[in-house]
Amino acid sequence: MPSPYRVIFAAPGSKGFSAAGFVGRMPLSMMGIGIVTMISQLTGRYGLAGALAATLAMSAAVLGPLISRLVDRHGQARVLRPATLAAVAAVAGLLICAVRGAPDWTLFVFSAAAGGVPSVGSMTRARWTEIYRGSPRELHTAYAWESIVDEVCFIVGPIISIGLSTAWFPEAGPLLAAAFLVIGVFWLTAQRATEPVPQPREHHTRGSALRSPGLQVLVATFVATGAIFGAIDVVTVAFAEEQGHKAAASVVLAVYALGSCLAGAVFGLLHLKGAPARRWLVGVCAMAVSMIPLQLAGNLAFLAVALFVAGLSIAPTMVTTMALIEAHVPRSNLTEGMTWTSTGLAVGVALGSSAAGWVVDAAGADAAYVVPVMAGAVAALVAFLGYRRLRRPVPTREGQRERDYEDGAQHVA
């Protein structure tokens, strides 16, 4: 492992909570696609399968920040364990109803309840922040590592989920995802030494972390960014089917995630200077521009290359986003703030998937690549309009000041 990564893992307990976070994050990439695969196999109704996956995503978008807000106030162990057990019980109810052919409304009820899955990625990032607060170089590398873990989950998770559901039994994908969640969360929360200590009651801000103007810009931009991801998933599957190689879609999408994974690994080795807000703006614009070549994809090989290049801008932008959240959200709301960006992505994915599906049905997969292009344009526009809010952080009740941010930016965001 290159030296910057070796340095961050020298901290006691870091390897343990990072490993637990990886296991607990696998359901993020497995549950939705597992439900789609299961329902389509059991009923043959792709419309119902997509609607249930969208219900799960929207529920997670609503419940995720609420759970993380409770974590900021009461600690990870006290909140994550009961939330996980409730989510797993809902998944169990969904599987039972699906197998027994229960009415559709029961499937939607349990899908909505299953959205209470904790944002494990936010929990591990909060632990890194607690360890390396005031050490911008190490924190930059830690955030890069977490982005790598995210991408590995999205490379491996869907393959496992789809493979088990098709080769073993339809419910295997969601069932394994639930098992990963229980193991990961209970393993993570058992590691009390690295768990962030909840801030005193008097330090908690009234209302949501989303009241921060800077966080509002980040979340709004991530809604458009999520639309890029959701649209690419749907259109790529449709494009591969039109090419007569539908199974190759998973490989092409894995190449997209691989580009982001490699870029994140290299980005974590760099010691960059300058304001992180400027780097973030460049990253968002790069993501938008990288969507244009997709319009020229005439075959799967060209599409794979274009998506690999497009993926190179994802992880660096995500890493910089985490640094900006730390600067713009009070320490007492940090986990909630990190979860809000995931919420923005989830909402965007649902919107992008729906819009792309409509265009595919109306005009074909080739034409539907205009959806991620438009989503990228919206993301760049929002980033430009909100850039001034991100240039300087807002002082927090814990005493964070702009000077601290500027000192850190001179080394690494």
CSV table of C-alpha atoms in Angstrom, one decimal:
chain,number,residue,atom,x,y,z
A,1,MET,CA,0.0,0.0,0.0
A,2,PRO,CA,1.5,3.4,-0.9
A,3,SER,CA,2.8,5.4,2.0
A,4,PRO,CA,0.0,8.0,2.5
A,5,TYR,CA,-2.5,5.1,2.9
A,6,ARG,CA,-0.1,3.3,5.2
A,7,VAL,CA,0.1,6.4,7.4
A,8,ILE,CA,-3.7,6.7,7.9
A,9,PHE,CA,-4.0,3.1,8.9
A,10,ALA,CA,-1.4,3.5,11.6
A,11,ALA,CA,-4.1,4.9,13.8
A,12,PRO,CA,-5.3,2.3,16.3
A,13,GLY,CA,-8.6,0.8,15.2
A,14,SER,CA,-8.7,2.3,11.8
A,15,LYS,CA,-8.3,-1.1,9.9
A,16,GLY,CA,-11.1,-2.6,12.0
A,17,PHE,CA,-13.8,0.1,11.4
A,18,SER,CA,-12.8,0.5,7.7
A,19,ALA,CA,-13.3,-3.2,7.2
A,20,ALA,CA,-16.6,-3.2,9.0
A,21,GLY,CA,-17.6,-0.2,7.0
A,22,PHE,CA,-16.9,-2.0,3.7
A,23,VAL,CA,-19.1,-5.0,4.8
A,24,GLY,CA,-21.9,-2.7,6.0
A,25,ARG,CA,-21.8,-0.7,2.8
A,26,MET,CA,-22.3,-3.6,0.4
A,27,PRO,CA,-26.2,-3.4,0.7
A,28,LEU,CA,-26.0,0.1,-0.9
A,29,SER,CA,-25.1,-1.5,-4.2
A,30,MET,CA,-26.9,-4.8,-3.7
A,31,MET,CA,-30.4,-4.2,-2.3
A,32,GLY,CA,-32.0,-2.2,-5.1
A,33,ILE,CA,-30.8,-4.3,-7.9
A,34,GLY,CA,-31.5,-7.4,-5.9
A,35,ILE,CA,-35.1,-6.4,-5.4
A,36,VAL,CA,-35.4,-5.7,-9.2
A,37,THR,CA,-33.9,-9.1,-10.0
A,38,MET,CA,-36.1,-10.9,-7.4
A,39,ILE,CA,-39.4,-9.4,-8.4
A,40,SER,CA,-38.7,-9.7,-12.2
A,41,GLN,CA,-38.0,-13.4,-11.7
A,42,LEU,CA,-40.9,-14.1,-9.4
A,43,THR,CA,-43.6,-12.1,-11.3
A,44,GLY,CA,-42.1,-11.1,-14.6
A,45,ARG,CA,-43.3,-7.5,-13.9
A,46,TYR,CA,-40.4,-5.1,-14.5
A,47,GLY,CA,-42.6,-2.1,-13.9
A,48,LEU,CA,-43.4,-3.3,-10.4
A,49,ALA,CA,-39.7,-4.2,-9.8
A,50,GLY,CA,-38.6,-0.7,-10.8
A,51,ALA,CA,-41.3,1.0,-8.7
A,52,LEU,CA,-40.3,-1.0,-5.6
A,53,ALA,CA,-36.6,-0.1,-6.2
A,54,ALA,CA,-37.6,3.6,-6.5
A,55,THR,CA,-39.7,3.4,-3.3
A,56,LEU,CA,-36.7,2.0,-1.5
A,57,ALA,CA,-34.4,4.8,-2.8
A,58,MET,CA,-36.8,7.6,-1.9
A,59,SER,CA,-37.5,6.1,1.5
A,60,ALA,CA,-33.7,6.0,2.2
A,61,ALA,CA,-33.5,9.6,1.0
A,62,VAL,CA,-36.0,10.6,3.6
A,63,LEU,CA,-35.0,8.4,6.5
A,64,GLY,CA,-31.2,8.5,6.1
A,65,PRO,CA,-30.6,12.0,7.3
A,66,LEU,CA,-33.0,11.5,10.2
A,67,ILE,CA,-31.1,8.5,11.4
A,68,SER,CA,-27.8,10.3,11.0
A,69,ARG,CA,-29.1,13.2,12.9
A,70,LEU,CA,-30.0,10.9,15.8
A,71,VAL,CA,-26.5,9.4,15.5
A,72,ASP,CA,-24.9,12.9,16.0
A,73,ARG,CA,-26.9,13.3,19.2
A,74,HIS,CA,-26.8,9.9,20.8
A,75,GLY,CA,-23.9,8.0,19.2
A,76,GLN,CA,-23.5,5.4,16.5
A,77,ALA,CA,-24.1,2.3,18.6
A,78,ARG,CA,-27.3,3.4,20.3
A,79,VAL,CA,-28.9,4.4,17.0
A,80,LEU,CA,-27.5,2.1,14.3
A,81,ARG,CA,-28.3,-1.2,15.9
A,82,PRO,CA,-32.0,-0.7,16.4
A,83,ALA,CA,-32.3,1.0,13.0
A,84,THR,CA,-30.5,-1.9,11.3
A,85,LEU,CA,-32.7,-4.5,13.0
A,86,ALA,CA,-35.8,-2.6,11.9
A,87,ALA,CA,-34.6,-2.4,8.3
A,88,VAL,CA,-33.7,-6.1,8.2
A,89,ALA,CA,-37.2,-7.0,9.6
A,90,ALA,CA,-38.7,-4.9,6.8
A,91,VAL,CA,-36.5,-6.7,4.2
A,92,ALA,CA,-37.7,-10.1,5.6
A,93,GLY,CA,-41.3,-9.0,5.3
A,94,LEU,CA,-40.7,-8.0,1.7
A,95,LEU,CA,-39.2,-11.3,0.8
A,96,ILE,CA,-41.9,-13.3,2.5
A,97,CYS,CA,-44.7,-11.3,0.8
A,98,ALA,CA,-42.9,-11.6,-2.6
A,99,VAL,CA,-42.5,-15.3,-2.4
A,100,ARG,CA,-46.1,-15.9,-1.2
A,101,GLY,CA,-47.6,-13.6,-3.8
A,102,ALA,CA,-49.1,-11.1,-1.4
A,103,PRO,CA,-50.9,-8.0,-2.7
A,104,ASP,CA,-48.7,-5.3,-4.3
A,105,TRP,CA,-49.4,-2.8,-1.6
A,106,THR,CA,-47.7,-4.9,1.0
A,107,LEU,CA,-44.5,-5.0,-1.1
A,108,PHE,CA,-44.5,-1.2,-1.2
A,109,VAL,CA,-45.0,-0.9,2.5
A,110,PHE,CA,-42.1,-3.1,3.3
A,111,SER,CA,-39.9,-1.5,0.6
A,112,ALA,CA,-40.6,1.9,2.2
A,113,ALA,CA,-39.7,0.5,5.7
A,114,ALA,CA,-36.5,-1.0,4.4
A,115,GLY,CA,-35.3,2.4,3.4
A,116,GLY,CA,-34.3,3.0,7.0
A,117,VAL,CA,-30.9,1.4,6.3
A,118,PRO,CA,-28.2,3.5,8.0
A,119,SER,CA,-25.6,5.4,5.9
A,120,VAL,CA,-22.6,3.3,6.9
A,121,GLY,CA,-20.3,5.3,4.6
A,122,SER,CA,-21.1,8.4,6.6
A,123,MET,CA,-20.4,6.6,9.8
A,124,THR,CA,-16.9,5.5,8.8
A,125,ARG,CA,-16.1,9.0,7.3
A,126,ALA,CA,-17.2,10.5,10.6
A,127,ARG,CA,-14.7,8.3,12.4
A,128,TRP,CA,-11.9,9.3,10.1
A,129,THR,CA,-12.8,12.9,10.7
A,130,GLU,CA,-12.6,12.4,14.4
A,131,ILE,CA,-9.2,10.8,14.2
A,132,TYR,CA,-7.6,13.3,11.8
A,133,ARG,CA,-9.4,16.5,12.6
A,134,GLY,CA,-6.7,19.2,12.2
A,135,SER,CA,-4.6,17.0,9.9
A,136,PRO,CA,-5.8,17.9,6.4
A,137,ARG,CA,-3.3,15.7,4.5
A,138,GLU,CA,-4.3,12.5,6.4
A,139,LEU,CA,-8.0,13.4,6.2
A,140,HIS,CA,-7.7,13.9,2.5
A,141,THR,CA,-6.2,10.5,2.0
A,142,ALA,CA,-8.8,8.9,4.3
A,143,TYR,CA,-11.7,10.4,2.3
A,144,ALA,CA,-10.0,9.1,-0.9
A,145,TRP,CA,-9.8,5.7,0.6
A,146,GLU,CA,-13.5,5.7,1.5
A,147,SER,CA,-14.3,6.7,-2.1
A,148,ILE,CA,-12.3,3.7,-3.3
A,149,VAL,CA,-14.3,1.5,-1.0
A,150,ASP,CA,-17.5,2.9,-2.4
A,151,GLU,CA,-16.5,2.1,-5.9
A,152,VAL,CA,-15.4,-1.4,-5.0
A,153,CYS,CA,-18.8,-2.0,-3.5
A,154,PHE,CA,-20.5,-0.8,-6.7
A,155,ILE,CA,-18.2,-3.0,-8.8
A,156,VAL,CA,-18.7,-6.2,-6.8
A,157,GLY,CA,-22.1,-5.8,-5.2
A,158,PRO,CA,-24.4,-5.9,-8.2
A,159,ILE,CA,-22.5,-8.8,-9.7
A,160,ILE,CA,-22.9,-10.8,-6.4
A,161,SER,CA,-26.6,-9.8,-6.0
A,162,ILE,CA,-27.6,-10.6,-9.6
A,163,GLY,CA,-25.5,-13.7,-9.8
A,164,LEU,CA,-26.9,-15.3,-6.6
A,165,SER,CA,-30.5,-14.4,-7.5
A,166,THR,CA,-30.3,-15.9,-10.9
A,167,ALA,CA,-28.2,-18.9,-10.1
A,168,TRP,CA,-29.4,-19.9,-6.7
A,169,PHE,CA,-32.9,-18.6,-5.8
A,170,PRO,CA,-34.6,-15.2,-6.5
A,171,GLU,CA,-34.5,-13.9,-2.9
A,172,ALA,CA,-30.8,-14.7,-2.5
A,173,GLY,CA,-29.5,-11.2,-3.5
A,174,PRO,CA,-31.6,-9.1,-1.0
A,175,LEU,CA,-31.1,-11.8,1.7
A,176,LEU,CA,-27.3,-11.6,1.4
A,177,ALA,CA,-27.5,-7.8,1.4
A,178,ALA,CA,-29.4,-7.9,4.7
A,179,ALA,CA,-26.8,-10.3,6.2
A,180,PHE,CA,-24.0,-7.9,5.1
A,181,LEU,CA,-25.8,-5.0,6.8
A,182,VAL,CA,-26.2,-6.8,10.1
A,183,ILE,CA,-22.7,-8.1,10.2
A,184,GLY,CA,-21.2,-4.7,9.1
A,185,VAL,CA,-23.2,-2.5,11.5
A,186,PHE,CA,-22.8,-4.7,14.6
A,187,TRP,CA,-19.0,-5.1,13.8
A,188,LEU,CA,-18.7,-1.4,13.4
A,189,THR,CA,-20.6,-0.4,16.5
A,190,ALA,CA,-18.7,-2.9,18.6
A,191,GLN,CA,-15.6,-0.8,18.1
A,192,ARG,CA,-16.3,1.9,20.7
A,193,ALA,CA,-12.7,3.3,20.9
A,194,THR,CA,-13.0,5.0,17.5
A,195,GLU,CA,-16.7,6.0,17.7
A,196,PRO,CA,-17.2,9.8,17.7
A,197,VAL,CA,-18.3,11.1,21.0
A,198,PRO,CA,-21.7,12.9,20.7
A,199,GLN,CA,-21.4,16.6,21.3
A,200,PRO,CA,-23.0,18.2,24.4
A,201,ARG,CA,-26.6,19.1,24.1
A,202,GLU,CA,-25.8,22.9,24.1
A,203,HIS,CA,-23.6,22.5,21.0
A,204,HIS,CA,-26.4,21.0,18.8
A,205,THR,CA,-27.8,23.4,16.3
A,206,ARG,CA,-31.5,23.9,16.0
A,207,GLY,CA,-33.0,22.4,12.9
A,208,SER,CA,-31.3,20.4,10.2
A,209,ALA,CA,-27.8,20.6,9.0
A,210,LEU,CA,-29.4,21.4,5.6
A,211,ARG,CA,-29.8,25.0,6.9
A,212,SER,CA,-26.2,25.5,5.9
A,213,PRO,CA,-26.0,27.5,2.6
A,214,GLY,CA,-22.9,25.6,1.5
A,215,LEU,CA,-24.5,22.2,2.2
A,216,GLN,CA,-27.6,23.3,0.2
A,217,VAL,CA,-25.4,23.9,-2.8
A,218,LEU,CA,-23.7,20.5,-2.5
A,219,VAL,CA,-26.9,18.6,-2.1
A,220,ALA,CA,-28.6,20.4,-5.0
A,221,THR,CA,-25.6,19.7,-7.2
A,222,PHE,CA,-25.6,16.0,-6.1
A,223,VAL,CA,-29.2,15.6,-7.1
A,224,ALA,CA,-28.2,16.5,-10.7
A,225,THR,CA,-25.1,14.3,-10.3
A,226,GLY,CA,-27.3,11.4,-9.1
A,227,ALA,CA,-29.4,11.9,-12.2
A,228,ILE,CA,-26.3,11.3,-14.3
A,229,PHE,CA,-25.6,8.0,-12.5
A,230,GLY,CA,-29.2,6.8,-12.7
A,231,ALA,CA,-29.6,7.6,-16.3
A,232,ILE,CA,-26.3,6.0,-17.3
A,233,ASP,CA,-27.3,2.7,-15.6
A,234,VAL,CA,-30.7,2.5,-17.4
A,235,VAL,CA,-29.5,3.6,-20.8
A,236,THR,CA,-26.4,1.4,-20.8
A,237,VAL,CA,-28.5,-1.7,-20.1
A,238,ALA,CA,-30.9,-0.7,-22.9
A,239,PHE,CA,-28.0,0.1,-25.2
A,240,ALA,CA,-26.4,-3.3,-24.6
A,241,GLU,CA,-29.7,-5.0,-25.2
A,242,GLU,CA,-30.0,-3.2,-28.5
A,243,GLN,CA,-26.5,-4.4,-29.4
A,244,GLY,CA,-27.5,-8.0,-28.6
A,245,HIS,CA,-25.3,-8.3,-25.5
A,246,LYS,CA,-27.5,-7.4,-22.6
A,247,ALA,CA,-25.3,-9.3,-20.1
A,248,ALA,CA,-22.3,-7.1,-21.1
A,249,ALA,CA,-24.0,-4.1,-19.5
A,250,SER,CA,-22.7,-5.1,-16.0
A,251,VAL,CA,-19.2,-5.3,-17.4
A,252,VAL,CA,-19.4,-1.9,-19.0
A,253,LEU,CA,-20.8,-0.3,-15.8
A,254,ALA,CA,-18.1,-2.0,-13.8
A,255,VAL,CA,-15.5,-0.3,-16.1
A,256,TYR,CA,-17.3,3.0,-15.3
A,257,ALA,CA,-16.8,2.4,-11.5
A,258,LEU,CA,-13.3,1.1,-12.1
A,259,GLY,CA,-12.3,4.5,-13.6
A,260,SER,CA,-13.6,6.3,-10.5
A,261,CYS,CA,-11.8,3.8,-8.2
A,262,LEU,CA,-8.4,4.3,-9.9
A,263,ALA,CA,-8.8,8.0,-9.9
A,264,GLY,CA,-9.7,8.0,-6.2
A,265,ALA,CA,-6.6,5.9,-5.4
A,266,VAL,CA,-4.3,8.3,-7.3
A,267,PHE,CA,-6.1,11.4,-5.9
A,268,GLY,CA,-5.4,10.2,-2.3
A,269,LEU,CA,-1.7,10.2,-3.0
A,270,LEU,CA,-1.6,13.8,-4.0
A,271,HIS,CA,-0.9,16.8,-1.8
A,272,LEU,CA,-2.8,19.5,-3.5
A,273,LYS,CA,-2.8,23.2,-2.7
A,274,GLY,CA,-5.4,25.8,-3.3
A,275,ALA,CA,-9.1,26.2,-2.3
A,276,PRO,CA,-11.1,23.0,-2.3
A,277,ALA,CA,-14.2,24.8,-3.6
A,278,ARG,CA,-12.4,25.6,-6.9
A,279,ARG,CA,-11.3,21.9,-7.3
A,280,TRP,CA,-14.9,20.9,-6.6
A,281,LEU,CA,-16.2,23.2,-9.3
A,282,VAL,CA,-13.7,21.9,-11.8
A,283,GLY,CA,-14.6,18.3,-10.9
A,284,VAL,CA,-18.3,18.9,-11.4
A,285,CYS,CA,-17.7,20.5,-14.8
A,286,ALA,CA,-15.4,17.7,-15.8
A,287,MET,CA,-18.2,15.2,-15.0
A,288,ALA,CA,-20.6,17.2,-17.2
A,289,VAL,CA,-18.2,17.5,-20.1
A,290,SER,CA,-17.4,13.7,-19.9
A,291,MET,CA,-21.0,12.9,-20.8
A,292,ILE,CA,-20.8,14.4,-24.3
A,293,PRO,CA,-18.7,11.6,-25.9
A,294,LEU,CA,-21.5,9.1,-24.9
A,295,GLN,CA,-23.6,10.6,-27.7
A,296,LEU,CA,-21.0,9.1,-30.2
A,297,ALA,CA,-21.1,5.6,-28.8
A,298,GLY,CA,-21.8,3.2,-31.7
A,299,ASN,CA,-20.7,0.0,-30.0
A,300,LEU,CA,-20.1,-1.4,-26.5
A,301,ALA,CA,-16.3,-1.2,-26.8
A,302,PHE,CA,-16.4,2.6,-27.5
A,303,LEU,CA,-19.0,3.0,-24.7
A,304,ALA,CA,-16.8,1.2,-22.2
A,305,VAL,CA,-13.8,3.5,-23.0
A,306,ALA,CA,-16.0,6.6,-22.8
A,307,LEU,CA,-17.4,5.6,-19.5
A,308,PHE,CA,-14.0,4.7,-18.1
A,309,VAL,CA,-12.8,8.2,-18.9
A,310,ALA,CA,-16.0,9.7,-17.5
A,311,GLY,CA,-15.4,7.8,-14.3
A,312,LEU,CA,-12.1,9.5,-13.7
A,313,SER,CA,-13.7,12.6,-12.4
A,314,ILE,CA,-16.1,11.0,-9.9
A,315,ALA,CA,-14.1,10.0,-6.9
A,316,PRO,CA,-11.9,13.1,-6.8
A,317,THR,CA,-15.1,15.2,-6.8
A,318,MET,CA,-16.6,13.1,-4.0
A,319,VAL,CA,-13.4,13.4,-1.9
A,320,THR,CA,-13.4,17.2,-2.2
A,321,THR,CA,-17.1,17.2,-1.4
A,322,MET,CA,-16.5,15.5,2.0
A,323,ALA,CA,-13.8,18.2,2.8
A,324,LEU,CA,-16.3,20.9,2.0
A,325,ILE,CA,-19.0,19.4,4.2
A,326,GLU,CA,-16.6,19.3,7.1
A,327,ALA,CA,-15.9,23.1,6.6
A,328,HIS,CA,-19.6,24.1,6.2
A,329,VAL,CA,-21.4,21.9,8.7
A,330,PRO,CA,-21.1,22.2,12.5
A,331,ARG,CA,-19.3,19.3,14.1
A,332,SER,CA,-22.4,18.4,16.0
A,333,ASN,CA,-24.2,17.7,12.7
A,334,LEU,CA,-21.3,16.3,10.7
A,335,THR,CA,-22.8,12.8,10.1
A,336,GLU,CA,-26.1,14.2,9.1
A,337,GLY,CA,-24.4,16.6,6.7
A,338,MET,CA,-22.5,13.7,5.0
A,339,THR,CA,-25.7,11.7,4.7
A,340,TRP,CA,-27.5,14.6,3.0
A,341,THR,CA,-25.2,14.3,0.0
A,342,SER,CA,-26.1,10.6,-0.2
A,343,THR,CA,-29.7,11.7,-0.1
A,344,GLY,CA,-29.2,14.1,-2.9
A,345,LEU,CA,-27.6,11.3,-5.0
A,346,ALA,CA,-30.5,8.9,-4.2
A,347,VAL,CA,-33.1,11.4,-5.3
A,348,GLY,CA,-31.1,12.1,-8.4
A,349,VAL,CA,-30.7,8.5,-9.3
A,350,ALA,CA,-34.5,7.9,-9.0
A,351,LEU,CA,-35.2,11.0,-11.2
A,352,GLY,CA,-32.5,10.1,-13.8
A,353,SER,CA,-33.6,6.5,-14.0
A,354,SER,CA,-37.2,7.5,-14.6
A,355,ALA,CA,-36.3,10.1,-17.2
A,356,ALA,CA,-33.9,7.8,-19.0
A,357,GLY,CA,-36.4,5.0,-19.1
A,358,TRP,CA,-39.1,7.3,-20.6
A,359,VAL,CA,-36.7,8.4,-23.3
A,360,VAL,CA,-35.5,4.9,-24.1
A,361,ASP,CA,-39.2,3.8,-24.6
A,362,ALA,CA,-39.9,6.8,-26.7
A,363,ALA,CA,-36.8,7.2,-28.9
A,364,GLY,CA,-34.3,4.3,-28.2
A,365,ALA,CA,-31.1,4.0,-26.2
A,366,ASP,CA,-28.9,6.1,-28.6
A,367,ALA,CA,-31.1,9.1,-28.1
A,368,ALA,CA,-31.5,8.5,-24.3
A,369,TYR,CA,-27.8,9.4,-23.7
A,370,VAL,CA,-29.0,13.0,-23.9
A,371,VAL,CA,-30.4,12.6,-20.4
A,372,PRO,CA,-27.0,12.3,-18.6
A,373,VAL,CA,-25.8,15.2,-20.8
A,374,MET,CA,-28.6,17.4,-19.6
A,375,ALA,CA,-28.2,16.3,-16.0
A,376,GLY,CA,-24.5,17.2,-16.2
A,377,ALA,CA,-25.3,20.6,-17.6
A,378,VAL,CA,-27.7,21.2,-14.7
A,379,ALA,CA,-25.0,20.1,-12.2
A,380,ALA,CA,-22.5,22.4,-13.7
A,381,LEU,CA,-25.0,25.3,-13.7
A,382,VAL,CA,-25.9,24.8,-10.0
A,383,ALA,CA,-22.2,24.5,-9.1
A,384,PHE,CA,-21.4,27.8,-10.8
A,385,LEU,CA,-24.3,29.6,-9.2
A,386,GLY,CA,-23.5,28.3,-5.7
A,387,TYR,CA,-19.7,28.6,-6.0
A,388,ARG,CA,-19.5,31.8,-3.9
A,389,ARG,CA,-21.3,30.1,-1.0
A,390,LEU,CA,-18.6,27.4,-0.9
A,391,ARG,CA,-15.5,29.7,-1.0
A,392,ARG,CA,-15.6,30.3,2.7
A,393,PRO,CA,-17.1,28.2,5.4
A,394,VAL,CA,-19.6,29.4,8.0
A,395,PRO,CA,-18.1,29.6,11.6
A,396,THR,CA,-19.8,27.0,13.8
A,397,ARG,CA,-20.8,27.1,17.5
A,398,GLU,CA,-17.8,24.8,18.2
A,399,GLY,CA,-15.5,27.6,17.3
A,400,GLN,CA,-14.4,26.7,13.8
A,401,ARG,CA,-13.2,29.8,11.9
A,402,GLU,CA,-12.4,30.7,8.4
A,403,ARG,CA,-8.7,30.9,9.3
A,404,ASP,CA,-8.7,27.2,10.2
A,405,TYR,CA,-10.1,26.4,6.8
A,406,GLU,CA,-7.7,28.6,4.9
A,407,ASP,CA,-4.7,27.1,6.7
A,408,GLY,CA,-5.8,23.6,5.8
A,409,ALA,CA,-6.5,24.6,2.2
A,410,GLN,CA,-2.9,25.7,1.8
A,411,HIS,CA,-1.9,22.0,2.3
A,412,VAL,CA,-4.8,19.8,1.2
A,413,ALA,CA,-8.5,19.9,1.1
